[in-house]
Each structure stands twice: as C-alpha cells, then as structure tokens.
Amino acid sequence: MKIQWKDWNRFSIFMIVVIVVTASITFFSADKVEARTTLQEGYQVSSNNVCHVLSPEDTASYISEELSEMTGKAVSPLLGMTVIGWFRNLCTEEQYKPLLPWYYQANFLKFSLVSLLILTLKDTLLAPLGPLKKPLDALGEIVHGISGLVALPTTVIYFADSLSHPIAENLTSLSNWILPSAYAAGGSLSHPLSGSFLLFGQTFGVAIGLLLFSSIWLLGNIIEILIFLCPIPFGDTVLVGIRSTIISTILFLTYMNPILGGILALVILVFSLGIFGWSFRLLTYGMVYCGDFIRRKLRTRKIDKEGVLAFSGKNIPRLKSCILGRIHAEEKGIVFTYYPYLVLPKKRIPISTQLTDGSEINVVSGLLTPSLVQVNSLSDSLLQLFDLPPRYRSREHSVANYLNLTVNQDLKVNRKGGGWWRSLLP
C-alpha cells in the first residue's frame, strides 16, 4: 500500500504540538530561574533538620533526586504532587513561601489532599461494591489524566534545570578544547556562548523530560485502567496498595540516599520504556471505556457512517492486542483500519469471514461488552478477535447487520474471575 503525504497529516500536527509544548515549557522555565534559585537558597538555610534539600552543585545526587521526584509524580500525579508539595512547603522559610509556585501553595495542597482522600476511600471503603462503583472508577481515571497534565510541565521544568547546567558546562569545556585561542581559559559562566549553551541544555532537558514523564505516566496509568476494569471486590484496593508502595519506596530511598532513589527510578524508567507500546494501547482502551461509561449518549451514533469502533484481540495475525481502530464490511469479509499510536499513517488489515475449517465469525454478548469471536463448532474452540466498547452493549444485532455477521445468542464471552485481563495482555 502506497503511503500518500496526506497520510502523515496526523503525525505532522502531533510534531507541531510537541515542538510548541517544548518551546513553551522552555520559555516558562527560563523565565523563572531567578525565583527558583532564591527558593533553593531558602531550602539551604532552613533550620529544620528534616529538610535536607540538595544543592544543584552536587550534580549526580541532584539529578538523581529530580529523576526520583519525576518518577513519583508520574506514577501517580495526584499522590506525588501532594506528598512532595507538602514537603516543599514545610521546608521553605516563611519569607520565601510567596515565591513558591502555585502547586506548592497551601490552598492547592489542601484541595489535592481532599481529592486524594476521596479517591482513597473509593478504593477501600467502597471496594465491596465491585462493578457498582465503575462510574467512580471512570472518574478516577479522568482525575489521573488531568493531574498528569498539571504535573507534567511543573515536573519537567525542575528536571530540565538539573540537566541544563551540566550540559552547558560540558559544552563550554568542549568549545574551549576545540577553539582554545578563541576564548580565554576560565569558568564556564564567563564563556561568551554560556547563555546559548544554557538555553540548549534547558530545551534538551525539557524534551527528554517530556518523553520520560509520559512513559512513566503511562506505566502508572496501567494501574488506573486495571482498577476500572477489575470485577473482583478488593482487587482495586490491592492495586492501589501496590502503587502507593512503589511511590513510597522511591521517595523514602531518595530521602535517605538520592543515588539509591535515582537507581530505583531508573529501573522503573527502563521498564516503562520497554512496555511503552502496550501501555499506550491500554491508555486508549481505558479512556474509551471510561468515556462510554460516563457519556452513555455515545451509543446513539450511527454505525453505518463511522464503522464499528473496536479493539484488537490477541488472536489476529499481524496485530497486537488493544489496538484501537474501526471495523468496516467488505465483499470478502471485514477490514480493520487503525492509526498506529493514533498519529502514524493508517493501516488496514483485511479479515476473511469465509473460513474453510468450519469456523465462522460471530457477534456475541459479554458480561461487560460485546465481542467478535471466531467459533469452530467442530472443535468447540473459540478465538476472541475484537472487543467492542460499552457503547455497543445491547446493540449486537445492529453491529451484526452492518458487518454481515451472525449474532450468537447461545454464547457469551465469560471474563469473570481471573480471565478478565487475558485479552489485555501484550
């Protein structure tokens, strides 16, 4: 299939957005350097022995601390910003507190603490309700997304600051080594290009920070999605406990020894990058499901104009699980079209419905949502091909009519117990 230039429209728009966001955060962070320097001095003169905030001059420990804080905030932005925010607020002398950013001010921290307590009660005291609290779990996923958007620029700014000076100093040393006659030997701050090097270091730090924060945030979002989808009472309580333990361990190790905290954060970062594709697909899966639970009116859309929104299962050749796309009817079967990572050129996977092994593709109801499955009456086997979002619940006949398939009313896809998560695995 030949790829046209227009197929890259989504990717071009995405890259423009990334560049604009990077430039905006860089400009904002450069504008606040003086205030953050003053705050750093305020931390150092604090009489509270608990508040041993590191100096940027200790490069390795300082970068490790910022990486650990970014990891904690990205795994659970609301929890991370609340805990770290109160620590920063308490460790700042009164005369310096007006310089604190708004997300470290007492009023915002009180609001975030109340929100955190409400979500904690949802996942503990209301855990016996199981599926009855799914709308609240959907709201929890939305809160995770909004708090991530709030934490992203603020966290990336401090991470970029930890990288900008070491990058500028190394570039200065390299410049003096390449052109020793052009610049007199001396400190890096006296270099004629030090301002440009600092700006480059800040921009580079922002770009790297955006990538790392997004990757770790997607990892933390997996727990939110599993909380929403889990049909087992108290399963969400266990998941919340796992997430809280991870964040607490990172912050505790960072407080005791920033290098150890940085090593643990680095391990989590590498793991998040390794499963980036799956966690991104799971993000789209969870957001669509949460949106359908909150906005029931989505079910009124006409199928014949847009196709059937679906997520791929694990039993389709050339497709990974949880890929978001649309199914359309064709003469020889059905075709699944999707945009990889939602921005890359569209791909289409034809799937024949004229099978020679006695199998046929049916639309079936499920305990949660409908599915498209391949059923073999001879071997009594069942392969799940596609998961349909909640908007198609009780609309199986409309889906089947559009795709020229049959509704199998005698078959249900059972996902209770431990089998509910199998179609989500990579």
GROMACS .gro file of C-alpha atoms in nm:
model
  426
    1MET     CA    1   0.000   0.000   0.000
    2LYS     CA    2   0.147   0.332  -0.109
    3ILE     CA    3   0.156   0.597   0.161
    4GLN     CA    4   0.046   0.943   0.049
    5TRP     CA    5   0.175   1.265   0.201
    6LYS     CA    6  -0.173   1.333   0.340
    7ASP     CA    7  -0.140   1.016   0.546
    8TRP     CA    8   0.120   1.198   0.757
    9ASN     CA    9  -0.116   1.482   0.849
   10ARG     CA   10  -0.182   1.346   1.197
   11PHE     CA   11   0.189   1.295   1.262
   12SER     CA   12   0.273   1.644   1.135
   13ILE     CA   13   0.015   1.801   1.366
   14PHE     CA   14   0.144   1.590   1.655
   15MET     CA   15   0.505   1.702   1.598
   16ILE     CA   16   0.396   2.067   1.578
   17VAL     CA   17   0.218   2.027   1.912
   18VAL     CA   18   0.527   1.864   2.068
   19ILE     CA   19   0.753   2.145   1.942
   20VAL     CA   20   0.516   2.415   2.067
   21VAL     CA   21   0.484   2.248   2.409
   22THR     CA   22   0.862   2.204   2.438
   23ALA     CA   23   0.927   2.567   2.340
   24SER     CA   24   0.657   2.695   2.577
   25ILE     CA   25   0.788   2.499   2.876
   26THR     CA   26   1.145   2.605   2.796
   27PHE     CA   27   1.045   2.972   2.780
   28PHE     CA   28   0.844   2.945   3.101
   29SER     CA   29   1.124   2.765   3.285
   30ALA     CA   30   1.391   3.011   3.172
   31ASP     CA   31   1.174   3.299   3.295
   32LYS     CA   32   1.155   3.152   3.647
   33VAL     CA   33   1.521   3.063   3.701
   34GLU     CA   34   1.589   3.352   3.939
   35ALA     CA   35   1.290   3.269   4.162
   36ARG     CA   36   1.390   2.902   4.178
   37THR     CA   37   1.747   2.997   4.268
   38THR     CA   38   1.618   3.210   4.555
   39LEU     CA   39   1.398   2.924   4.671
   40GLN     CA   40   1.695   2.687   4.662
   41GLU     CA   41   1.883   2.923   4.892
   42GLY     CA   42   1.578   2.926   5.117
   43TYR     CA   43   1.587   2.548   5.142
   44GLN     CA   44   1.953   2.551   5.235
   45VAL     CA   45   1.917   2.795   5.525
   46SER     CA   46   1.617   2.609   5.669
   47SER     CA   47   1.663   2.528   6.037
   48ASN     CA   48   1.456   2.212   6.005
   49ASN     CA   49   1.691   1.914   6.003
   50VAL     CA   50   1.430   1.706   5.820
   51CYS     CA   51   1.461   1.932   5.515
   52HIS     CA   52   1.799   1.838   5.372
   53VAL     CA   53   1.728   1.960   5.019
   54LEU     CA   54   2.025   1.909   4.789
   55SER     CA   55   2.221   2.180   4.617
   56PRO     CA   56   2.247   2.184   4.235
   57GLU     CA   57   2.626   2.184   4.279
   58ASP     CA   58   2.605   1.817   4.379
   59THR     CA   59   2.530   1.720   4.020
   60ALA     CA   60   2.484   1.341   4.044
   61SER     CA   61   2.270   1.350   4.358
   62TYR     CA   62   2.069   1.648   4.234
   63ILE     CA   63   1.983   1.481   3.901
   64SER     CA   64   1.900   1.158   4.086
   65GLU     CA   65   1.668   1.344   4.321
   66GLU     CA   66   1.486   1.521   4.037
   67LEU     CA   67   1.454   1.193   3.844
   68SER     CA   68   1.309   1.023   4.153
   69GLU     CA   69   1.061   1.305   4.212
   70MET     CA   70   0.956   1.297   3.847
   71THR     CA   71   0.903   0.920   3.870
   72GLY     CA   72   0.691   0.951   4.184
   73LYS     CA   73   0.477   1.227   4.033
   74ALA     CA   74   0.437   1.044   3.703
   75VAL     CA   75   0.329   0.709   3.853
   76SER     CA   76   0.052   0.885   4.047
   77PRO     CA   77   0.049   1.261   3.979
   78LEU     CA   78  -0.205   1.348   4.250
   79LEU     CA   79  -0.032   1.145   4.522
   80GLY     CA   80   0.318   1.250   4.415
   81MET     CA   81   0.239   1.622   4.392
   82THR     CA   82   0.056   1.615   4.727
   83VAL     CA   83   0.335   1.443   4.922
   84ILE     CA   84   0.623   1.631   4.760
   85GLY     CA   85   0.427   1.958   4.768
   86TRP     CA   86   0.370   1.943   5.143
   87PHE     CA   87   0.736   1.854   5.196
   88ARG     CA   88   0.850   2.151   4.989
   89ASN     CA   89   0.603   2.383   5.161
   90LEU     CA   90   0.706   2.279   5.511
   91CYS     CA   91   1.075   2.304   5.422
   92THR     CA   92   1.050   2.661   5.296
   93GLU     CA   93   1.107   2.954   5.531
   94GLU     CA   94   0.811   3.188   5.571
   95GLN     CA   95   0.979   3.476   5.390
   96TYR     CA   96   1.034   3.257   5.084
   97LYS     CA   97   0.689   3.091   5.068
   98PRO     CA   98   0.539   3.365   4.845
   99LEU     CA   99   0.795   3.258   4.582
  100LEU     CA  100   0.665   2.902   4.581
  101PRO     CA  101   0.481   2.803   4.261
  102TRP     CA  102   0.104   2.771   4.290
  103TYR     CA  103   0.117   2.391   4.306
  104TYR     CA  104   0.325   2.414   4.627
  105GLN     CA  105   0.098   2.670   4.790
  106ALA     CA  106  -0.114   2.565   5.089
  107ASN     CA  107  -0.452   2.627   4.922
  108PHE     CA  108  -0.379   2.398   4.628
  109LEU     CA  109  -0.225   2.135   4.853
  110LYS     CA  110  -0.537   2.129   5.074
  111PHE     CA  111  -0.752   2.074   4.764
  112SER     CA  112  -0.525   1.797   4.635
  113LEU     CA  113  -0.520   1.630   4.978
  114VAL     CA  114  -0.901   1.624   4.997
  115SER     CA  115  -0.921   1.483   4.641
  116LEU     CA  116  -0.666   1.216   4.730
  117LEU     CA  117  -0.861   1.115   5.042
  118ILE     CA  118  -1.184   1.083   4.839
  119LEU     CA  119  -1.015   0.857   4.584
  120THR     CA  120  -0.859   0.651   4.864
  121LEU     CA  121  -1.199   0.599   5.027
  122LYS     CA  122  -1.338   0.495   4.688
  123ASP     CA  123  -1.080   0.220   4.657
  124THR     CA  124  -1.105   0.099   5.019
  125LEU     CA  125  -1.442   0.152   5.189
  126LEU     CA  126  -1.636   0.125   4.861
  127ALA     CA  127  -1.433  -0.171   4.732
  128PRO     CA  128  -1.704  -0.428   4.827
  129LEU     CA  129  -1.940  -0.263   4.576
  130GLY     CA  130  -1.733  -0.404   4.289
  131PRO     CA  131  -1.886  -0.321   3.948
  132LEU     CA  132  -2.139  -0.082   4.106
  133LYS     CA  133  -1.868   0.180   4.152
  134LYS     CA  134  -1.745   0.173   3.793
  135PRO     CA  135  -1.861   0.531   3.727
  136LEU     CA  136  -1.644   0.644   4.020
  137ASP     CA  137  -1.352   0.441   3.884
  138ALA     CA  138  -1.402   0.613   3.549
  139LEU     CA  139  -1.382   0.950   3.723
  140GLY     CA  140  -1.064   0.830   3.894
  141GLU     CA  141  -0.908   0.762   3.553
  142ILE     CA  142  -1.004   1.112   3.438
  143VAL     CA  143  -0.853   1.262   3.754
  144HIS     CA  144  -0.532   1.069   3.680
  145GLY     CA  145  -0.524   1.223   3.332
  146ILE     CA  146  -0.596   1.579   3.446
  147SER     CA  147  -0.346   1.564   3.732
  148GLY     CA  148  -0.090   1.427   3.487
  149LEU     CA  149  -0.140   1.729   3.260
  150VAL     CA  150  -0.096   1.958   3.563
  151ALA     CA  151   0.214   1.778   3.690
  152LEU     CA  152   0.385   1.737   3.351
  153PRO     CA  153   0.513   2.093   3.286
  154THR     CA  154   0.592   2.165   3.651
  155THR     CA  155   0.787   1.842   3.693
  156VAL     CA  156   0.968   1.869   3.361
  157ILE     CA  157   1.086   2.222   3.446
  158TYR     CA  158   1.277   2.109   3.755
  159PHE     CA  159   1.414   1.802   3.579
  160ALA     CA  160   1.536   2.019   3.291
  161ASP     CA  161   1.704   2.255   3.539
  162SER     CA  162   1.903   1.965   3.683
  163LEU     CA  163   2.038   1.886   3.334
  164SER     CA  164   2.087   2.235   3.188
  165HIS     CA  165   2.393   2.341   3.389
  166PRO     CA  166   2.591   2.015   3.346
  167ILE     CA  167   2.514   2.021   2.972
  168ALA     CA  168   2.618   2.386   2.944
  169GLU     CA  169   2.941   2.326   3.135
  170ASN     CA  170   3.036   2.025   2.922
  171LEU     CA  171   2.961   2.214   2.600
  172THR     CA  172   3.171   2.502   2.728
  173SER     CA  173   3.464   2.271   2.805
  174LEU     CA  174   3.430   2.114   2.460
  175SER     CA  175   3.421   2.457   2.296
  176ASN     CA  176   3.733   2.569   2.485
  177TRP     CA  177   3.909   2.249   2.382
  178ILE     CA  178   3.816   2.289   2.013
  179LEU     CA  179   3.890   2.661   1.995
  180PRO     CA  180   4.140   2.733   2.272
  181SER     CA  181   4.261   3.053   2.109
  182ALA     CA  182   3.914   3.200   2.070
  183TYR     CA  183   3.825   3.202   2.440
  184ALA     CA  184   4.039   3.262   2.740
  185ALA     CA  185   4.060   2.981   2.989
  186GLY     CA  186   3.826   3.026   3.281
  187GLY     CA  187   3.499   2.925   3.433
  188SER     CA  188   3.212   2.821   3.218
  189LEU     CA  189   2.996   3.116   3.325
  190SER     CA  190   3.240   3.357   3.162
  191HIS     CA  191   3.216   3.185   2.826
  192PRO     CA  192   3.066   3.410   2.554
  193LEU     CA  193   2.827   3.131   2.450
  194SER     CA  194   2.725   3.028   2.803
  195GLY     CA  195   2.376   3.175   2.758
  196SER     CA  196   2.322   2.979   2.436
  197PHE     CA  197   2.455   2.662   2.596
  198LEU     CA  198   2.221   2.704   2.894
  199LEU     CA  199   1.925   2.756   2.662
  200PHE     CA  200   2.020   2.446   2.464
  201GLY     CA  201   2.061   2.246   2.784
  202GLN     CA  202   1.722   2.362   2.912
  203THR     CA  203   1.550   2.279   2.584
  204PHE     CA  204   1.717   1.939   2.568
  205GLY     CA  205   1.619   1.870   2.929
  206VAL     CA  206   1.257   1.966   2.860
  207ALA     CA  207   1.240   1.738   2.555
  208ILE     CA  208   1.391   1.443   2.745
  209GLY     CA  209   1.171   1.518   3.046
  210LEU     CA  210   0.856   1.511   2.833
  211LEU     CA  211   0.949   1.170   2.695
  212LEU     CA  212   1.041   1.022   3.034
  213PHE     CA  213   0.743   1.166   3.221
  214SER     CA  214   0.500   1.047   2.952
  215SER     CA  215   0.648   0.697   2.956
  216ILE     CA  216   0.630   0.663   3.336
  217TRP     CA  217   0.283   0.821   3.347
  218LEU     CA  218   0.160   0.558   3.102
  219LEU     CA  219   0.305   0.290   3.331
  220GLY     CA  220   0.114   0.433   3.629
  221ASN     CA  221  -0.198   0.461   3.416
  222ILE     CA  222  -0.199   0.081   3.375
  223ILE     CA  223  -0.298   0.052   3.741
  224GLU     CA  224  -0.582   0.302   3.692
  225ILE     CA  225  -0.713   0.104   3.394
  226LEU     CA  226  -0.693  -0.224   3.584
  227ILE     CA  227  -0.879  -0.066   3.876
  228PHE     CA  228  -1.155   0.039   3.638
  229LEU     CA  229  -1.181  -0.297   3.462
  230CYS     CA  230  -1.127  -0.526   3.761
  231PRO     CA  231  -1.455  -0.706   3.853
  232ILE     CA  232  -1.309  -0.860   4.171
  233PRO     CA  233  -1.402  -0.692   4.502
  234PHE     CA  234  -1.097  -0.550   4.682
  235GLY     CA  235  -0.886  -0.609   4.370
  236ASP     CA  236  -0.860  -0.233   4.326
  237THR     CA  237  -0.751  -0.199   4.690
  238VAL     CA  238  -0.458  -0.431   4.620
  239LEU     CA  239  -0.366  -0.236   4.307
  240VAL     CA  240  -0.375   0.097   4.493
  241GLY     CA  241  -0.157  -0.054   4.764
  242ILE     CA  242   0.100  -0.167   4.506
  243ARG     CA  243   0.112   0.181   4.353
  244SER     CA  244   0.144   0.353   4.691
  245THR     CA  245   0.422   0.115   4.793
  246ILE     CA  246   0.619   0.193   4.477
  247ILE     CA  247   0.593   0.569   4.527
  248SER     CA  248   0.669   0.549   4.900
  249THR     CA  249   0.977   0.336   4.837
  250ILE     CA  250   1.111   0.575   4.575
  251LEU     CA  251   1.062   0.884   4.792
  252PHE     CA  252   1.198   0.715   5.106
  253LEU     CA  253   1.512   0.593   4.928
  254THR     CA  254   1.560   0.937   4.773
  255TYR     CA  255   1.535   1.099   5.116
  256MET     CA  256   1.785   0.855   5.267
  257ASN     CA  257   2.020   0.846   4.967
  258PRO     CA  258   1.937   1.027   4.640
  259ILE     CA  259   2.160   0.795   4.438
  260LEU     CA  260   1.967   0.485   4.556
  261GLY     CA  261   1.638   0.658   4.479
  262GLY     CA  262   1.769   0.753   4.136
  263ILE     CA  263   1.874   0.394   4.064
  264LEU     CA  264   1.525   0.263   4.152
  265ALA     CA  265   1.367   0.540   3.943
  266LEU     CA  266   1.597   0.447   3.654
  267VAL     CA  267   1.488   0.081   3.676
  268ILE     CA  268   1.123   0.187   3.662
  269LEU     CA  269   1.201   0.419   3.371
  270VAL     CA  270   1.370   0.144   3.168
  271PHE     CA  271   1.076  -0.088   3.236
  272SER     CA  272   0.825   0.180   3.130
  273LEU     CA  273   1.013   0.241   2.805
  274GLY     CA  274   1.020  -0.134   2.736
  275ILE     CA  275   0.640  -0.164   2.754
  276PHE     CA  276   0.565   0.183   2.612
  277GLY     CA  277   0.368   0.047   2.315
  278TRP     CA  278   0.145  -0.177   2.525
  279SER     CA  279   0.083   0.087   2.794
  280PHE     CA  280  -0.011   0.339   2.523
  281ARG     CA  281  -0.260   0.094   2.371
  282LEU     CA  282  -0.401   0.027   2.716
  283LEU     CA  283  -0.442   0.402   2.766
  284THR     CA  284  -0.667   0.429   2.460
  285TYR     CA  285  -0.855   0.118   2.575
  286GLY     CA  286  -0.924   0.262   2.918
  287MET     CA  287  -1.012   0.614   2.803
  288VAL     CA  288  -1.269   0.487   2.552
  289TYR     CA  289  -1.427   0.257   2.809
  290CYS     CA  290  -1.434   0.530   3.077
  291GLY     CA  291  -1.580   0.778   2.830
  292ASP     CA  292  -1.856   0.536   2.735
  293PHE     CA  293  -1.949   0.473   3.098
  294ILE     CA  294  -1.972   0.846   3.167
  295ARG     CA  295  -2.134   0.954   2.840
  296ARG     CA  296  -2.400   0.699   2.764
  297LYS     CA  297  -2.534   0.908   2.473
  298LEU     CA  298  -2.242   0.786   2.259
  299ARG     CA  299  -2.449   0.474   2.190
  300THR     CA  300  -2.680   0.674   1.964
  301ARG     CA  301  -2.421   0.720   1.691
  302LYS     CA  302  -2.496   0.554   1.360
  303ILE     CA  303  -2.275   0.259   1.288
  304ASP     CA  304  -2.312   0.270   0.910
  305LYS     CA  305  -2.141   0.611   0.883
  306GLU     CA  306  -1.836   0.558   1.101
  307GLY     CA  307  -1.782   0.184   1.117
  308VAL     CA  308  -1.763  -0.017   1.437
  309LEU     CA  309  -1.514   0.107   1.693
  310ALA     CA  310  -1.317  -0.190   1.827
  311PHE     CA  311  -1.000  -0.308   1.999
  312SER     CA  312  -0.799  -0.591   1.854
  313GLY     CA  313  -0.759  -0.915   2.047
  314LYS     CA  314  -0.458  -1.144   2.073
  315ASN     CA  315  -0.566  -1.390   1.804
  316ILE     CA  316  -0.530  -1.181   1.488
  317PRO     CA  317  -0.214  -1.229   1.280
  318ARG     CA  318  -0.004  -0.911   1.234
  319LEU     CA  319  -0.192  -0.732   1.512
  320LYS     CA  320  -0.108  -0.677   1.877
  321SER     CA  321  -0.372  -0.661   2.145
  322CYS     CA  322  -0.571  -0.349   2.239
  323ILE     CA  323  -0.514  -0.157   1.915
  324LEU     CA  324  -0.790   0.099   1.863
  325GLY     CA  325  -0.949   0.107   1.518
  326ARG     CA  326  -1.269   0.064   1.321
  327ILE     CA  327  -1.421  -0.239   1.150
  328HIS     CA  328  -1.589  -0.198   0.811
  329ALA     CA  329  -1.774  -0.450   0.595
  330GLU     CA  330  -1.634  -0.556   0.255
  331GLU     CA  331  -1.737  -0.808  -0.009
  332LYS     CA  332  -1.497  -1.081   0.108
  333GLY     CA  333  -1.524  -1.014   0.476
  334ILE     CA  334  -1.438  -0.733   0.714
  335VAL     CA  335  -1.144  -0.494   0.733
  336PHE     CA  336  -0.987  -0.337   1.041
  337THR     CA  337  -0.835   0.009   0.992
  338TYR     CA  338  -0.627   0.189   1.252
  339TYR     CA  339  -0.363   0.458   1.304
  340PRO     CA  340  -0.055   0.325   1.488
  341TYR     CA  341  -0.008   0.538   1.801
  342LEU     CA  342  -0.306   0.739   1.670
  343VAL     CA  343  -0.075   0.962   1.461
  344LEU     CA  344   0.113   0.740   1.215
  345PRO     CA  345  -0.024   0.660   0.864
  346LYS     CA  346  -0.339   0.449   0.853
  347LYS     CA  347  -0.312   0.072   0.815
  348ARG     CA  348  -0.577  -0.177   0.710
  349ILE     CA  349  -0.596  -0.546   0.798
  350PRO     CA  350  -0.848  -0.750   0.591
  351ILE     CA  351  -1.009  -1.044   0.772
  352SER     CA  352  -1.195  -1.304   0.570
  353THR     CA  353  -1.528  -1.431   0.702
  354GLN     CA  354  -1.529  -1.721   0.452
  355LEU     CA  355  -1.326  -1.971   0.655
  356THR     CA  356  -1.251  -2.321   0.530
  357ASP     CA  357  -1.206  -2.501   0.865
  358GLY     CA  358  -1.570  -2.490   0.962
  359SER     CA  359  -1.531  -2.176   1.169
  360GLU     CA  360  -1.737  -1.862   1.147
  361ILE     CA  361  -1.713  -1.513   1.297
  362ASN     CA  362  -1.999  -1.424   1.531
  363VAL     CA  363  -2.104  -1.125   1.736
  364VAL     CA  364  -2.159  -1.232   2.096
  365SER     CA  365  -2.265  -1.064   2.416
  366GLY     CA  366  -2.034  -1.048   2.716
  367LEU     CA  367  -2.057  -0.982   3.085
  368LEU     CA  368  -1.901  -0.641   3.023
  369THR     CA  369  -1.915  -0.566   2.649
  370PRO     CA  370  -1.984  -0.743   2.316
  371SER     CA  371  -1.712  -0.913   2.118
  372LEU     CA  372  -1.636  -1.054   1.775
  373VAL     CA  373  -1.522  -1.414   1.806
  374GLN     CA  374  -1.422  -1.693   1.573
  375VAL     CA  375  -1.623  -2.004   1.665
  376ASN     CA  376  -1.545  -2.355   1.544
  377SER     CA  377  -1.841  -2.585   1.608
  378LEU     CA  378  -1.638  -2.895   1.516
  379SER     CA  379  -1.353  -2.849   1.763
  380ASP     CA  380  -1.560  -2.645   2.010
  381SER     CA  381  -1.291  -2.375   2.009
  382LEU     CA  382  -1.336  -2.002   2.048
  383LEU     CA  383  -1.092  -1.726   1.948
  384GLN     CA  384  -1.166  -1.372   2.056
  385LEU     CA  385  -1.087  -1.134   1.769
  386PHE     CA  386  -1.218  -0.793   1.877
  387ASP     CA  387  -1.350  -0.626   2.191
  388LEU     CA  388  -1.624  -0.369   2.139
  389PRO     CA  389  -1.662  -0.070   2.376
  390PRO     CA  390  -1.959  -0.037   2.615
  391ARG     CA  391  -2.144   0.187   2.367
  392TYR     CA  392  -2.237  -0.128   2.170
  393ARG     CA  393  -2.385  -0.312   2.464
  394SER     CA  394  -2.738  -0.431   2.373
  395ARG     CA  395  -2.668  -0.330   2.011
  396GLU     CA  396  -2.523  -0.662   1.895
  397HIS     CA  397  -2.783  -0.703   1.621
  398SER     CA  398  -2.704  -0.360   1.472
  399VAL     CA  399  -2.334  -0.446   1.467
  400ALA     CA  400  -2.401  -0.786   1.308
  401ASN     CA  401  -2.625  -0.635   1.038
  402TYR     CA  402  -2.364  -0.377   0.946
  403LEU     CA  403  -2.080  -0.632   0.927
  404ASN     CA  404  -2.291  -0.906   0.762
  405LEU     CA  405  -2.230  -1.138   1.054
  406THR     CA  406  -2.446  -1.351   1.282
  407VAL     CA  407  -2.534  -1.291   1.645
  408ASN     CA  408  -2.468  -1.599   1.856
  409GLN     CA  409  -2.718  -1.573   2.140
  410ASP     CA  410  -2.619  -1.905   2.293
  411LEU     CA  411  -2.262  -1.798   2.353
  412LYS     CA  412  -2.124  -1.547   2.599
  413VAL     CA  413  -1.764  -1.444   2.647
  414ASN     CA  414  -1.702  -1.507   3.014
  415ARG     CA  415  -1.447  -1.277   3.174
  416LYS     CA  416  -1.524  -1.321   3.538
  417GLY     CA  417  -1.267  -1.441   3.786
  418GLY     CA  418  -0.909  -1.438   3.663
  419GLY     CA  419  -0.988  -1.436   3.292
  420TRP     CA  420  -1.096  -1.074   3.262
  421TRP     CA  421  -0.742  -0.947   3.199
  422ARG     CA  422  -0.623  -1.203   2.941
  423SER     CA  423  -0.736  -1.006   2.635
  424LEU     CA  424  -0.542  -0.704   2.767
  425LEU     CA  425  -0.203  -0.874   2.779
  426PRO     CA  426   0.051  -0.782   2.508
   0.00000   0.00000   0.00000
